[in-house]
Tab-separated table of N, CA, C and O in Angstrom:
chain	number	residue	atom	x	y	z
A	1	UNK	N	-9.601	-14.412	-4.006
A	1	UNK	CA	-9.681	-13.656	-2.795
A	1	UNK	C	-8.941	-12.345	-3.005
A	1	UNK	O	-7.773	-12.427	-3.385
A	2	UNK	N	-9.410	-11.294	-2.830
A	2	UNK	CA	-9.380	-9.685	-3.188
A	2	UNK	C	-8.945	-9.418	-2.307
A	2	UNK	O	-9.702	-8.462	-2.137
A	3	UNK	N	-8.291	-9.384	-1.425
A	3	UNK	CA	-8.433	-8.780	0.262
A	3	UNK	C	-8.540	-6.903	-0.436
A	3	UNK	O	-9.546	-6.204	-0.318
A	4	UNK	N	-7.524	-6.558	-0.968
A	4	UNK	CA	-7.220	-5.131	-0.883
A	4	UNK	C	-7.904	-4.096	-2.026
A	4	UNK	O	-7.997	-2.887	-1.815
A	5	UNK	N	-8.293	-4.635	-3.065
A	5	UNK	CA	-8.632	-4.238	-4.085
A	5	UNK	C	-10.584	-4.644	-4.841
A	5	UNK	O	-11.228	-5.692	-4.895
A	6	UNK	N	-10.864	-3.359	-5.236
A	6	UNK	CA	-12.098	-3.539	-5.613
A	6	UNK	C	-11.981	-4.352	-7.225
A	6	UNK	O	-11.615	-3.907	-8.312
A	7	UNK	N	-12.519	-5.862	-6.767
A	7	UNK	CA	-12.697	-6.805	-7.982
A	7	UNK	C	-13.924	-6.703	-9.001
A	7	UNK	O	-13.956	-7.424	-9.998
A	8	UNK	N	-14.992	-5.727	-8.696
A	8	UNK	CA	-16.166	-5.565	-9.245
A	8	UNK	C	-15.747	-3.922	-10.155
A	8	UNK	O	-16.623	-3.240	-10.688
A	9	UNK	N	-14.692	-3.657	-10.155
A	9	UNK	CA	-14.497	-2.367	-10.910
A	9	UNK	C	-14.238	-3.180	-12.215
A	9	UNK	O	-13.766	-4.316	-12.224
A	10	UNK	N	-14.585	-2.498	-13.264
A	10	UNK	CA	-13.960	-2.326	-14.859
A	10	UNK	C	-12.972	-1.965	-14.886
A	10	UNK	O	-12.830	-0.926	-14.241
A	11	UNK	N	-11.404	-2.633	-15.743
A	11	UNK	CA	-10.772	-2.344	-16.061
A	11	UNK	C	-10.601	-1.245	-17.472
A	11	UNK	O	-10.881	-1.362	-18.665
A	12	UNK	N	-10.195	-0.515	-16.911
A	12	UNK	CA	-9.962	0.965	-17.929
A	12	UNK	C	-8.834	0.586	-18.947
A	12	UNK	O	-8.234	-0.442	-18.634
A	13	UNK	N	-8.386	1.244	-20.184
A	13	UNK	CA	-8.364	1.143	-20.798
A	13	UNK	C	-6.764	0.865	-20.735
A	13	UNK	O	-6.335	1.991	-20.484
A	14	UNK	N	-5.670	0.025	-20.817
A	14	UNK	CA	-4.439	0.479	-20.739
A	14	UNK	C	-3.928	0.522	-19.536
A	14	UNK	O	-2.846	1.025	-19.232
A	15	UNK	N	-4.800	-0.077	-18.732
A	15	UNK	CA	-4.282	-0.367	-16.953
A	15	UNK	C	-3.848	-1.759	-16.872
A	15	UNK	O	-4.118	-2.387	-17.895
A	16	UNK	N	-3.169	-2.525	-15.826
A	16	UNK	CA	-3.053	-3.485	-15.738
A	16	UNK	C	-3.405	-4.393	-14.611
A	16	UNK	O	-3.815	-3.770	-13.631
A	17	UNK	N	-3.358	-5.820	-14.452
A	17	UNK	CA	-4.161	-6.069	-13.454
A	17	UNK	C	-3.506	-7.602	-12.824
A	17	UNK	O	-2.879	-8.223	-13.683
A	18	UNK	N	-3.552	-8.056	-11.899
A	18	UNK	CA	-2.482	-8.942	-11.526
A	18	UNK	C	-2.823	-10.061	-10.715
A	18	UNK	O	-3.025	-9.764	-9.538
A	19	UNK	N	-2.934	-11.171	-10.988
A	19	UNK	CA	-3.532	-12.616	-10.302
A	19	UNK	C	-1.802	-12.927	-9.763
A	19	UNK	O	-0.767	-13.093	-10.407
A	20	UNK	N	-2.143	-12.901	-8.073
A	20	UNK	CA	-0.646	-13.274	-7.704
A	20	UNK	C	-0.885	-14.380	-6.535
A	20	UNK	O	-1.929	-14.474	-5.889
A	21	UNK	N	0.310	-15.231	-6.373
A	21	UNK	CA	0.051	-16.008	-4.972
A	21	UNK	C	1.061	-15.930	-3.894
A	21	UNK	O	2.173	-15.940	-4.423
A	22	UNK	N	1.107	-15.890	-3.183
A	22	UNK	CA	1.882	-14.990	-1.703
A	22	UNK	C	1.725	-16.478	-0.743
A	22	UNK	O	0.661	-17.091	-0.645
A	23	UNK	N	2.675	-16.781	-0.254
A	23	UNK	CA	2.941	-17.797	0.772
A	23	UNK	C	3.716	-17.292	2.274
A	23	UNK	O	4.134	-16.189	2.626
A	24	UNK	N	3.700	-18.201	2.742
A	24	UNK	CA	4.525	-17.730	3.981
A	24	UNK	C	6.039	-18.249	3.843
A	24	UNK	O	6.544	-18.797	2.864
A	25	UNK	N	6.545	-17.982	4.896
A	25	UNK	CA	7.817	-18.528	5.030
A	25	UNK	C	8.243	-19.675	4.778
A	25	UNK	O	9.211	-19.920	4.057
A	26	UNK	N	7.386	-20.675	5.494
A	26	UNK	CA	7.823	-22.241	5.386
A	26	UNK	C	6.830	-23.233	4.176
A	26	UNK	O	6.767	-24.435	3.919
A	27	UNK	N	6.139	-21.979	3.644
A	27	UNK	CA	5.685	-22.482	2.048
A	27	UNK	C	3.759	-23.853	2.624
A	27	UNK	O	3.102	-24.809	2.212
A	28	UNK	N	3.827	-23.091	3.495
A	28	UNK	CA	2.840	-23.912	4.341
A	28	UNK	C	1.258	-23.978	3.650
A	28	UNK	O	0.683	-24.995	3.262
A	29	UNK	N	0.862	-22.884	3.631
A	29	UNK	CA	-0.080	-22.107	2.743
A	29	UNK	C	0.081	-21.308	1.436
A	29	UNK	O	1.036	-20.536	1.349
A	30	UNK	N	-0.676	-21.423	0.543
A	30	UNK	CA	-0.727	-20.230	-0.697
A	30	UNK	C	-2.118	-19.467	-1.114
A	30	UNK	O	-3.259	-19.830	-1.398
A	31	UNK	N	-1.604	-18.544	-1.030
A	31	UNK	CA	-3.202	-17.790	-1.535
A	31	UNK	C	-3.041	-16.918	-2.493
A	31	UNK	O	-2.035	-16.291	-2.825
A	32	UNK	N	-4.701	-16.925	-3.154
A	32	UNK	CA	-4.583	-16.870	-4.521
A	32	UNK	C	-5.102	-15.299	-4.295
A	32	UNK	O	-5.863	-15.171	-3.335
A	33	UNK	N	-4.711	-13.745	-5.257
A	33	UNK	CA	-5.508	-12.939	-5.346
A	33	UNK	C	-5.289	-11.804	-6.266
A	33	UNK	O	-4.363	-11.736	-7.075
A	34	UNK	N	-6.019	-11.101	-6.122
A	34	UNK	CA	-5.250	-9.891	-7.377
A	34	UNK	C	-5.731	-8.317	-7.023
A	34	UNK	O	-6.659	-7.915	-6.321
A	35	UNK	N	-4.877	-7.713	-7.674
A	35	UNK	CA	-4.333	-6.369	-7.496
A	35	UNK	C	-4.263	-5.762	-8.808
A	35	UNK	O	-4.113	-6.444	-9.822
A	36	UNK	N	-4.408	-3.977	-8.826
A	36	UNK	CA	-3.895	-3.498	-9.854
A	36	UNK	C	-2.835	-2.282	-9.261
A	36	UNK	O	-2.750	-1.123	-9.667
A	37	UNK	N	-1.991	-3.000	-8.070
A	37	UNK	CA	-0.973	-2.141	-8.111
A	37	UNK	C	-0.406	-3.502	-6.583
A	37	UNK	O	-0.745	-3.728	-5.421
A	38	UNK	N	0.690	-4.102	-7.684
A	38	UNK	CA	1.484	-5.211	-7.074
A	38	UNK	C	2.166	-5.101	-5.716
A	38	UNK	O	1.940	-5.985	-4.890
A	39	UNK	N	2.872	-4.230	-5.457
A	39	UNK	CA	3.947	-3.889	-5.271
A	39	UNK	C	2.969	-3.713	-3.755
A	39	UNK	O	3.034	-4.370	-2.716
A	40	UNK	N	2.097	-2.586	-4.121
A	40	UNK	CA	1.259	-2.268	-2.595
A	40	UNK	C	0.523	-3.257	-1.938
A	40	UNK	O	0.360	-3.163	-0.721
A	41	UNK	N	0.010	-4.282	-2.628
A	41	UNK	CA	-0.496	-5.059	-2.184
A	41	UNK	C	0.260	-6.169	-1.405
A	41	UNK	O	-0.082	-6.918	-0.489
A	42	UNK	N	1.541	-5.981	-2.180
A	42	UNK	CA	2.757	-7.170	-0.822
A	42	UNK	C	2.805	-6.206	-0.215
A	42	UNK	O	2.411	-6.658	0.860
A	43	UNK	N	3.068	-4.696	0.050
A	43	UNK	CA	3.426	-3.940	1.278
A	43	UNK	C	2.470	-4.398	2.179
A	43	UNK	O	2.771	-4.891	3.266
A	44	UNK	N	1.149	-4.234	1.712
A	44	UNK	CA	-0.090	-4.425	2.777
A	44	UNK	C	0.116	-5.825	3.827
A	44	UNK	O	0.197	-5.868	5.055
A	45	UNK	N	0.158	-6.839	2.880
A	45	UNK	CA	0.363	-8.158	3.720
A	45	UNK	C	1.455	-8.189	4.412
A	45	UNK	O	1.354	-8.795	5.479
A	46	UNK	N	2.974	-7.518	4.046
A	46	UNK	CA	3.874	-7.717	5.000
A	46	UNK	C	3.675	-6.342	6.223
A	46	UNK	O	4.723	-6.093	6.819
A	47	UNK	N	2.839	-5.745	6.496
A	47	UNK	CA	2.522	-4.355	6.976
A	47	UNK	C	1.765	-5.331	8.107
A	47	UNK	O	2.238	-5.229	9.239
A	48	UNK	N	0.529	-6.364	7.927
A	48	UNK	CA	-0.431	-6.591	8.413
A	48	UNK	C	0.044	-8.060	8.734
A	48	UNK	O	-0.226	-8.887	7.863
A	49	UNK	N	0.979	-8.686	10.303
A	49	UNK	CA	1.444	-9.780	10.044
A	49	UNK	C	0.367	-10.850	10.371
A	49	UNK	O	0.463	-12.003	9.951
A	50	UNK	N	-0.900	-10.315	11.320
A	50	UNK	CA	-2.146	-11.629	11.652
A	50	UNK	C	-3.133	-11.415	10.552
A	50	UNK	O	-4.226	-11.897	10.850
A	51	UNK	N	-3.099	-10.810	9.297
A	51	UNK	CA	-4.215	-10.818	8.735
A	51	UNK	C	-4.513	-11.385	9.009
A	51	UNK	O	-5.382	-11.141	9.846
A	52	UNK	N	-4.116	-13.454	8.585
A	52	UNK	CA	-4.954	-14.308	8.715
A	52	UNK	C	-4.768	-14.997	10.123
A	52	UNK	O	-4.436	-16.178	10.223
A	53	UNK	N	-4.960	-14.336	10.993
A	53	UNK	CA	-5.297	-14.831	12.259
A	53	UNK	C	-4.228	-15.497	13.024
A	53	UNK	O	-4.339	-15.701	14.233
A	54	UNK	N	-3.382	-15.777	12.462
A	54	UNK	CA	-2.045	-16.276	13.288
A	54	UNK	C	-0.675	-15.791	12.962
A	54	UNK	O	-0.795	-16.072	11.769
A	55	UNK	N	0.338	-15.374	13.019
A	55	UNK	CA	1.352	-15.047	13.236
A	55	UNK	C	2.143	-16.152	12.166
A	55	UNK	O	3.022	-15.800	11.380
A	56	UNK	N	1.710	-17.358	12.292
A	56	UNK	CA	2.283	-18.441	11.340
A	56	UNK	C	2.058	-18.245	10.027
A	56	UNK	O	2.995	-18.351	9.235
A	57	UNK	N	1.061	-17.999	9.696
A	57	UNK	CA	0.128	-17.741	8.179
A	57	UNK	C	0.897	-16.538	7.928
A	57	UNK	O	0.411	-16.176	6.857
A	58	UNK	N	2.073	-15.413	8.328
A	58	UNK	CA	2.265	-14.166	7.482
A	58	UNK	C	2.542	-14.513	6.379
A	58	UNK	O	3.490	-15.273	6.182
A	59	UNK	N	1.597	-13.921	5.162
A	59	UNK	CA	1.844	-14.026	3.977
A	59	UNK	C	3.284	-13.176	3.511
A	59	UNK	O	3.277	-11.954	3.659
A	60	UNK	N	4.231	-13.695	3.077
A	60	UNK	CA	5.117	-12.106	2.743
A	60	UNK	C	6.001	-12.488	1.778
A	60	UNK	O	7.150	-12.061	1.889
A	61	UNK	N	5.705	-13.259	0.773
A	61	UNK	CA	6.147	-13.760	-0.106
A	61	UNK	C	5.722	-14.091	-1.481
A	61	UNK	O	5.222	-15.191	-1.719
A	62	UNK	N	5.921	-13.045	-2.559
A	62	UNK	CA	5.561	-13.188	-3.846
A	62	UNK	C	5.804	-13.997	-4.789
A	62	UNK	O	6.611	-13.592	-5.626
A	63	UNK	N	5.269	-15.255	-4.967
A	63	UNK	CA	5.630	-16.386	-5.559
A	63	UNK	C	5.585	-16.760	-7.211
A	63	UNK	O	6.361	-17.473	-7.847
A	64	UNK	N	4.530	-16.105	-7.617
A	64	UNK	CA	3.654	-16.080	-8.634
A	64	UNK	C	2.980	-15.356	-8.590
A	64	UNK	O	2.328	-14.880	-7.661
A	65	UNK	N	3.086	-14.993	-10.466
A	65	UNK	CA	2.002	-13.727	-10.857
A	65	UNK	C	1.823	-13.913	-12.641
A	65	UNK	O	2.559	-14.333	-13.534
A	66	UNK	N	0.822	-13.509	-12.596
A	66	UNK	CA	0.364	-13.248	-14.464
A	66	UNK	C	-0.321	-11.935	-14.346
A	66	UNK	O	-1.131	-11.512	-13.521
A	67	UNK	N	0.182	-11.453	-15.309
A	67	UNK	CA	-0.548	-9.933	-15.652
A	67	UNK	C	-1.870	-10.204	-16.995
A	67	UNK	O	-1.850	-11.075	-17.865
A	68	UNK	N	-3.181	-8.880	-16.708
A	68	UNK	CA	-4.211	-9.358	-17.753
A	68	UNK	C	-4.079	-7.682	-17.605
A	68	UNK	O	-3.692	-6.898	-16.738
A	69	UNK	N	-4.691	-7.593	-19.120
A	69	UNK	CA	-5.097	-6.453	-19.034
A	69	UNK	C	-6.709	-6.532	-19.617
A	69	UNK	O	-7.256	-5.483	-19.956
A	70	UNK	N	-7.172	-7.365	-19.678
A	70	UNK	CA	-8.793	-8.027	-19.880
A	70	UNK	C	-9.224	-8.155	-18.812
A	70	UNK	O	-8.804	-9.166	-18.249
A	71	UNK	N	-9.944	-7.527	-18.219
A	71	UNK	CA	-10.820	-7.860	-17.021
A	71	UNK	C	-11.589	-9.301	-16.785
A	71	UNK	O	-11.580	-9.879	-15.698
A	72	UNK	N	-12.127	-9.700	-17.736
A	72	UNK	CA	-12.942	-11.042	-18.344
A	72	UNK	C	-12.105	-12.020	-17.908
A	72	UNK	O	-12.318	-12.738	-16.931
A	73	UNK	N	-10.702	-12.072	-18.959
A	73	UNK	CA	-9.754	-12.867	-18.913
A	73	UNK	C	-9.211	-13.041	-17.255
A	73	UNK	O	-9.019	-13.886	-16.381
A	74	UNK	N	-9.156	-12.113	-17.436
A	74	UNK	CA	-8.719	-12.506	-15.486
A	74	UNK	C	-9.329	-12.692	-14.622
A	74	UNK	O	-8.715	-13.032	-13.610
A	75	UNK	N	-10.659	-12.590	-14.548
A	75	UNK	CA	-11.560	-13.235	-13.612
A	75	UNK	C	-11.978	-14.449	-13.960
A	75	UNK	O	-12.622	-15.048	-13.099
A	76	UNK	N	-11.738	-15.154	-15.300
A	76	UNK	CA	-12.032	-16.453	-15.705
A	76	UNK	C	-10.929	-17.257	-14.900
A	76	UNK	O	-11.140	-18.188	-14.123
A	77	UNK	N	-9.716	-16.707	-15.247
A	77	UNK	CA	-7.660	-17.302	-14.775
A	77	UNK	C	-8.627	-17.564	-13.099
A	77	UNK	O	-9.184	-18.597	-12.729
A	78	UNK	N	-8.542	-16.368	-12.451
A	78	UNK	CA	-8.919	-16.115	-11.017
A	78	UNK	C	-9.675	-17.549	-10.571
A	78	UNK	O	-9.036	-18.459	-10.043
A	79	UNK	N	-11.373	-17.651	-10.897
A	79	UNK	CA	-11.898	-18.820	-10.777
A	79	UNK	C	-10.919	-20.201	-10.745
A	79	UNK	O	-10.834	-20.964	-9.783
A	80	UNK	N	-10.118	-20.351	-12.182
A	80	UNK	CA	-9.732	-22.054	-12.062
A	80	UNK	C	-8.750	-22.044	-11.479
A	80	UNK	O	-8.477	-23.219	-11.231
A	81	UNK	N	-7.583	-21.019	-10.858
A	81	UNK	CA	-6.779	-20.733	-9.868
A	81	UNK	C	-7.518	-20.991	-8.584
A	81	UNK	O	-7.507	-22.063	-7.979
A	82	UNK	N	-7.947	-20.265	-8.347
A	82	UNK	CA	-8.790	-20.408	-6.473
A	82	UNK	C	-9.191	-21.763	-6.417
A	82	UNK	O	-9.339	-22.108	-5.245
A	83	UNK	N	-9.486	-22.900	-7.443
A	83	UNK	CA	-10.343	-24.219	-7.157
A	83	UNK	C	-9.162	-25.107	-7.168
A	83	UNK	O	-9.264	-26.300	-6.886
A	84	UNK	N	-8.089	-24.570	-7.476
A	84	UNK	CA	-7.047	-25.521	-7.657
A	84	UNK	C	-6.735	-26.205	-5.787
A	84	UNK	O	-7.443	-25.876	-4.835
A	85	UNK	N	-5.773	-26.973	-5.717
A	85	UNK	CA	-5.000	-27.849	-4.632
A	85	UNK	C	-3.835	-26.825	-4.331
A	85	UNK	O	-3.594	-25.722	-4.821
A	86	UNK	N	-3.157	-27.611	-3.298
A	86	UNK	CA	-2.143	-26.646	-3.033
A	86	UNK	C	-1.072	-27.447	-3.723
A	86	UNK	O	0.024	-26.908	-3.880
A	87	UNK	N	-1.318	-28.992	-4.262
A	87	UNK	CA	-0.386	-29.510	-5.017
A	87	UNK	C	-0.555	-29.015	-6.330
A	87	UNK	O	0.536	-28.709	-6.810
A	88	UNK	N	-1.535	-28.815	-7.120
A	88	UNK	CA	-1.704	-28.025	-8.083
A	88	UNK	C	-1.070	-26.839	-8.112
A	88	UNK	O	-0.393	-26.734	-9.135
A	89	UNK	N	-1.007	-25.760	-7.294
A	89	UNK	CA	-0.650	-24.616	-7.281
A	89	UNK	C	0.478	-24.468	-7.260
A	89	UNK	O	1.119	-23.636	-7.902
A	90	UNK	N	1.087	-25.689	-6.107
A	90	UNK	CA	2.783	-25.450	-6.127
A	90	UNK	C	3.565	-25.851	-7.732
A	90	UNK	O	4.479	-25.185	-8.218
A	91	UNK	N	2.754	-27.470	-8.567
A	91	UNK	CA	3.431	-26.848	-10.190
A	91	UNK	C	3.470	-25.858	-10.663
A	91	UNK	O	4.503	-25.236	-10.911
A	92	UNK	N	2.129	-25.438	-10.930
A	92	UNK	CA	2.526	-24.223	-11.471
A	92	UNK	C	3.538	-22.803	-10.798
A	92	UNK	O	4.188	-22.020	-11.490
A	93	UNK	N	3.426	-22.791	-9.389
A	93	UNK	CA	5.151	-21.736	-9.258
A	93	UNK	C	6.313	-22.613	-9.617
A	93	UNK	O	7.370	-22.059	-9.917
A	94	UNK	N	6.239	-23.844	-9.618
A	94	UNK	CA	7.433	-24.571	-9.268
A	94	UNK	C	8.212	-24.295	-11.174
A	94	UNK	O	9.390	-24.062	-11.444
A	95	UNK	N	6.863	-24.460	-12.292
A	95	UNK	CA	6.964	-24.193	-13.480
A	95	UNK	C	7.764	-22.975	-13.602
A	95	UNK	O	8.558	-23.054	-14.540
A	96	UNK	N	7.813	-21.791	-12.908
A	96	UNK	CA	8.306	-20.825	-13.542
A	96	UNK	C	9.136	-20.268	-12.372
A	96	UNK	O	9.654	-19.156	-12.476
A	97	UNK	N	9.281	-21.048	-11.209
A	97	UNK	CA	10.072	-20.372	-10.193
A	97	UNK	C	10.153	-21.765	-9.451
A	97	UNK	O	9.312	-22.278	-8.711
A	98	UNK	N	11.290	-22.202	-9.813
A	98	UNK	CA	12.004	-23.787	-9.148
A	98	UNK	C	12.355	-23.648	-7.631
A	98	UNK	O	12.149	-24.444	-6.714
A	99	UNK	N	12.938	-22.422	-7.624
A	99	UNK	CA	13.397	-22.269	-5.958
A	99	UNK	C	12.153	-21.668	-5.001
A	99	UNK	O	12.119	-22.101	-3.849
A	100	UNK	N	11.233	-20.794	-5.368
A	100	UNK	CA	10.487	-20.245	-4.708
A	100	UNK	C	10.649	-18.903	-4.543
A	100	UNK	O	9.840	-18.391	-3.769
A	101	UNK	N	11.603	-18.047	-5.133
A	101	UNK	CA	12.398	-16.724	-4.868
A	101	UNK	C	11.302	-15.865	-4.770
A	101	UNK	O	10.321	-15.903	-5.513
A	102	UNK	N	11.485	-15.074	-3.824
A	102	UNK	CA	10.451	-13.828	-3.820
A	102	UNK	C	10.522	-13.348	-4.638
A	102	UNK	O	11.683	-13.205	-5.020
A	103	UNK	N	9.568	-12.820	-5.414
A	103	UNK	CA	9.670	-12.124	-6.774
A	103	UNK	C	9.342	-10.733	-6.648
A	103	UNK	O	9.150	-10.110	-7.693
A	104	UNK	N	9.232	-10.063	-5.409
A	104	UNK	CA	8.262	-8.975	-5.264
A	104	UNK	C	9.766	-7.822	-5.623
A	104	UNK	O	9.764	-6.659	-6.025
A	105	UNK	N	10.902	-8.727	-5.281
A	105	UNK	CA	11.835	-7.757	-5.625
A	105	UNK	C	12.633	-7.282	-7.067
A	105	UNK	O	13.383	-6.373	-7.422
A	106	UNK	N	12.155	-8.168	-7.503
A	106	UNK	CA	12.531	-8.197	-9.347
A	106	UNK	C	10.825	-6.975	-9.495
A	106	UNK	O	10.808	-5.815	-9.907
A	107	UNK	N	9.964	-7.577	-9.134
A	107	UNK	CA	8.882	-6.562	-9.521
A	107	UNK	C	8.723	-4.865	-8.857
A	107	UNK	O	7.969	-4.052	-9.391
A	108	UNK	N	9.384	-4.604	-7.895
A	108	UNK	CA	9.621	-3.584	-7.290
A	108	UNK	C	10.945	-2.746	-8.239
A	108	UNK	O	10.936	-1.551	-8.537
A	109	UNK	N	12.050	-3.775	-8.594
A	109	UNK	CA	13.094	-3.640	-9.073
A	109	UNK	C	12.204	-2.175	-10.605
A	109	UNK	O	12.138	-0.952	-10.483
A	110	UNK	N	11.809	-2.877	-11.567
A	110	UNK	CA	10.845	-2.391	-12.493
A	110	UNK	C	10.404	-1.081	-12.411
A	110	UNK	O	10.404	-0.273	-13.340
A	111	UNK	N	9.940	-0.844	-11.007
A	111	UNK	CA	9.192	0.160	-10.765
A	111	UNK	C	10.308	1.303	-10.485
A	111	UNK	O	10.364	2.467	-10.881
A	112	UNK	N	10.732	0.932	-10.081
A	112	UNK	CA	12.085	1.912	-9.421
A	112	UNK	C	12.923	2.752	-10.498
A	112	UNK	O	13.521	3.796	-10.240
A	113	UNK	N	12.874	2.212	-11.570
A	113	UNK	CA	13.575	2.121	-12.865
A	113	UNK	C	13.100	3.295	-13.500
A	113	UNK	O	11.870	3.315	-13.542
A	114	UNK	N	13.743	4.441	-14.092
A	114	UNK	CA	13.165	5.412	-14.683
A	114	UNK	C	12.329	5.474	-15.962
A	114	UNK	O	13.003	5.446	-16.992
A	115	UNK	N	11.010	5.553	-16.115
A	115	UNK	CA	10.357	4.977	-17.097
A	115	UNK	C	10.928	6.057	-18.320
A	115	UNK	O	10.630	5.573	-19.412
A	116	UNK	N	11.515	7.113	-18.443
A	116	UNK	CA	11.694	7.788	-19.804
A	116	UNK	C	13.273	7.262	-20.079
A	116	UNK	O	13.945	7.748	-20.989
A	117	UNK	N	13.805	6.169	-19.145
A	117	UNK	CA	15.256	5.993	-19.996
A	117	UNK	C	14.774	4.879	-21.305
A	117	UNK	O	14.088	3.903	-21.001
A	118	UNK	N	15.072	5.047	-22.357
A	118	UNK	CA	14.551	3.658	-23.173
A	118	UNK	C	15.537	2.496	-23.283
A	118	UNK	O	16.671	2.509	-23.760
A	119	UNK	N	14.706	1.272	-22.617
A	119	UNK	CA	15.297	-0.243	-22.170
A	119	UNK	C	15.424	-0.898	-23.620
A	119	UNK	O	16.320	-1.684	-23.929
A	120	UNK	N	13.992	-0.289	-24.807
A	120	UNK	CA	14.801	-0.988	-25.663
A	120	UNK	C	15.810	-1.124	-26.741
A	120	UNK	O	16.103	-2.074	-27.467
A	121	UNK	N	16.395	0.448	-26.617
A	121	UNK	CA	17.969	0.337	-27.474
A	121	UNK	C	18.700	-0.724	-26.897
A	121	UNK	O	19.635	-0.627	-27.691
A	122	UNK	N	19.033	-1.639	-26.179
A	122	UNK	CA	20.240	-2.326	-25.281
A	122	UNK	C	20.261	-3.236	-26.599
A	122	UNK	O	19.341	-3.558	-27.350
A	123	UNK	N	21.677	-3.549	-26.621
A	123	UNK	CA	22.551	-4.444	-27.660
A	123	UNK	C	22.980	-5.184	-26.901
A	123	UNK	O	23.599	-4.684	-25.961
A	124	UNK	N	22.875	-6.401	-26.947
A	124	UNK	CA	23.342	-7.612	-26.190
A	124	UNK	C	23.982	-8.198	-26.975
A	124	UNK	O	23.608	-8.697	-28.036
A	125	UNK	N	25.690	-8.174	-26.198
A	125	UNK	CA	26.752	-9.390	-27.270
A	125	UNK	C	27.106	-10.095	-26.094
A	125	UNK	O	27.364	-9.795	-24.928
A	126	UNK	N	26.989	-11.782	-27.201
A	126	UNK	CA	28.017	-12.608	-26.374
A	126	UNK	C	29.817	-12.370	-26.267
A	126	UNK	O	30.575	-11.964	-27.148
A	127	UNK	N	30.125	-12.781	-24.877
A	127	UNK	CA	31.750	-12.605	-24.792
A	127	UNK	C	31.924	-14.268	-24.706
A	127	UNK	O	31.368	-15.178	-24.090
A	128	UNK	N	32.842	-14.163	-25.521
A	128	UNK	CA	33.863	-15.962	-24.828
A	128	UNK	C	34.670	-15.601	-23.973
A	128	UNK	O	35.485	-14.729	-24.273
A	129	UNK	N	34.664	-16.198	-22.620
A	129	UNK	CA	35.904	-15.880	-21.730
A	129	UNK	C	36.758	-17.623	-22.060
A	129	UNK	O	37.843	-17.886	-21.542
């Protein structure tokens, strides 16, 4: 489910593209969809609180995400994602996010970040305290 983004475009060359699932508050519902610009697409849902028709359903919570930069590849992911259960769906966030943490802020975090400082000189030492 696309709500915001045209799914019938070709991915260009070096763009990226994003199968994410967004829940509500009390983890009631999950829905499956994708974007090639993350960040706007949670603005939209927390912008729009009845998209889905009730006030209960506000999606506003970034749970899960995989990035493709294969168009193919990600509309194949997309399909066996959308057919899944909601017990199905919750392993797999539960696999890579035990608590449920919004993630939209680690992914916003990213963006914010000045892309010409370079992240990968950093030297990482252990300390013993």
């Amino acid at each position: 489910m696309a709500l915001f983004n045209n799914t019938s475009r070709i991915n260009s060359a070096g763009s990226k593209r994003y199968i994410y699932f967004m829940t509500d508050r009390n983890r009631s519902s999950i829905i499956v969809g994708t974007s090639d610009d993350l960040i706007n697409t949670i603005n939209k849902f927390r912008a729009i609180p009845t998209l889905h028709f009730d006030a209960s359903g506000h999606y506003s919570r970034l749970v899960y995400f995989e990035e493709f930069e294969n168009e193919v590849l990600l509309q194949k992911r997309l399909l066996i994602l959308q057919h899944l259960t909601k017990a199905q769906k919750e392993k797999i966030i539960r696999s890579v996010n035990a608590d449920w943490v919004d993630l939209s802020l680690g992914v916003d975090f990213e963006n914010i970040l000045d892309p010409k400082f370079p992240r990968t000189n950093f030297r990482y030492t252990a300390v013993a305290c």
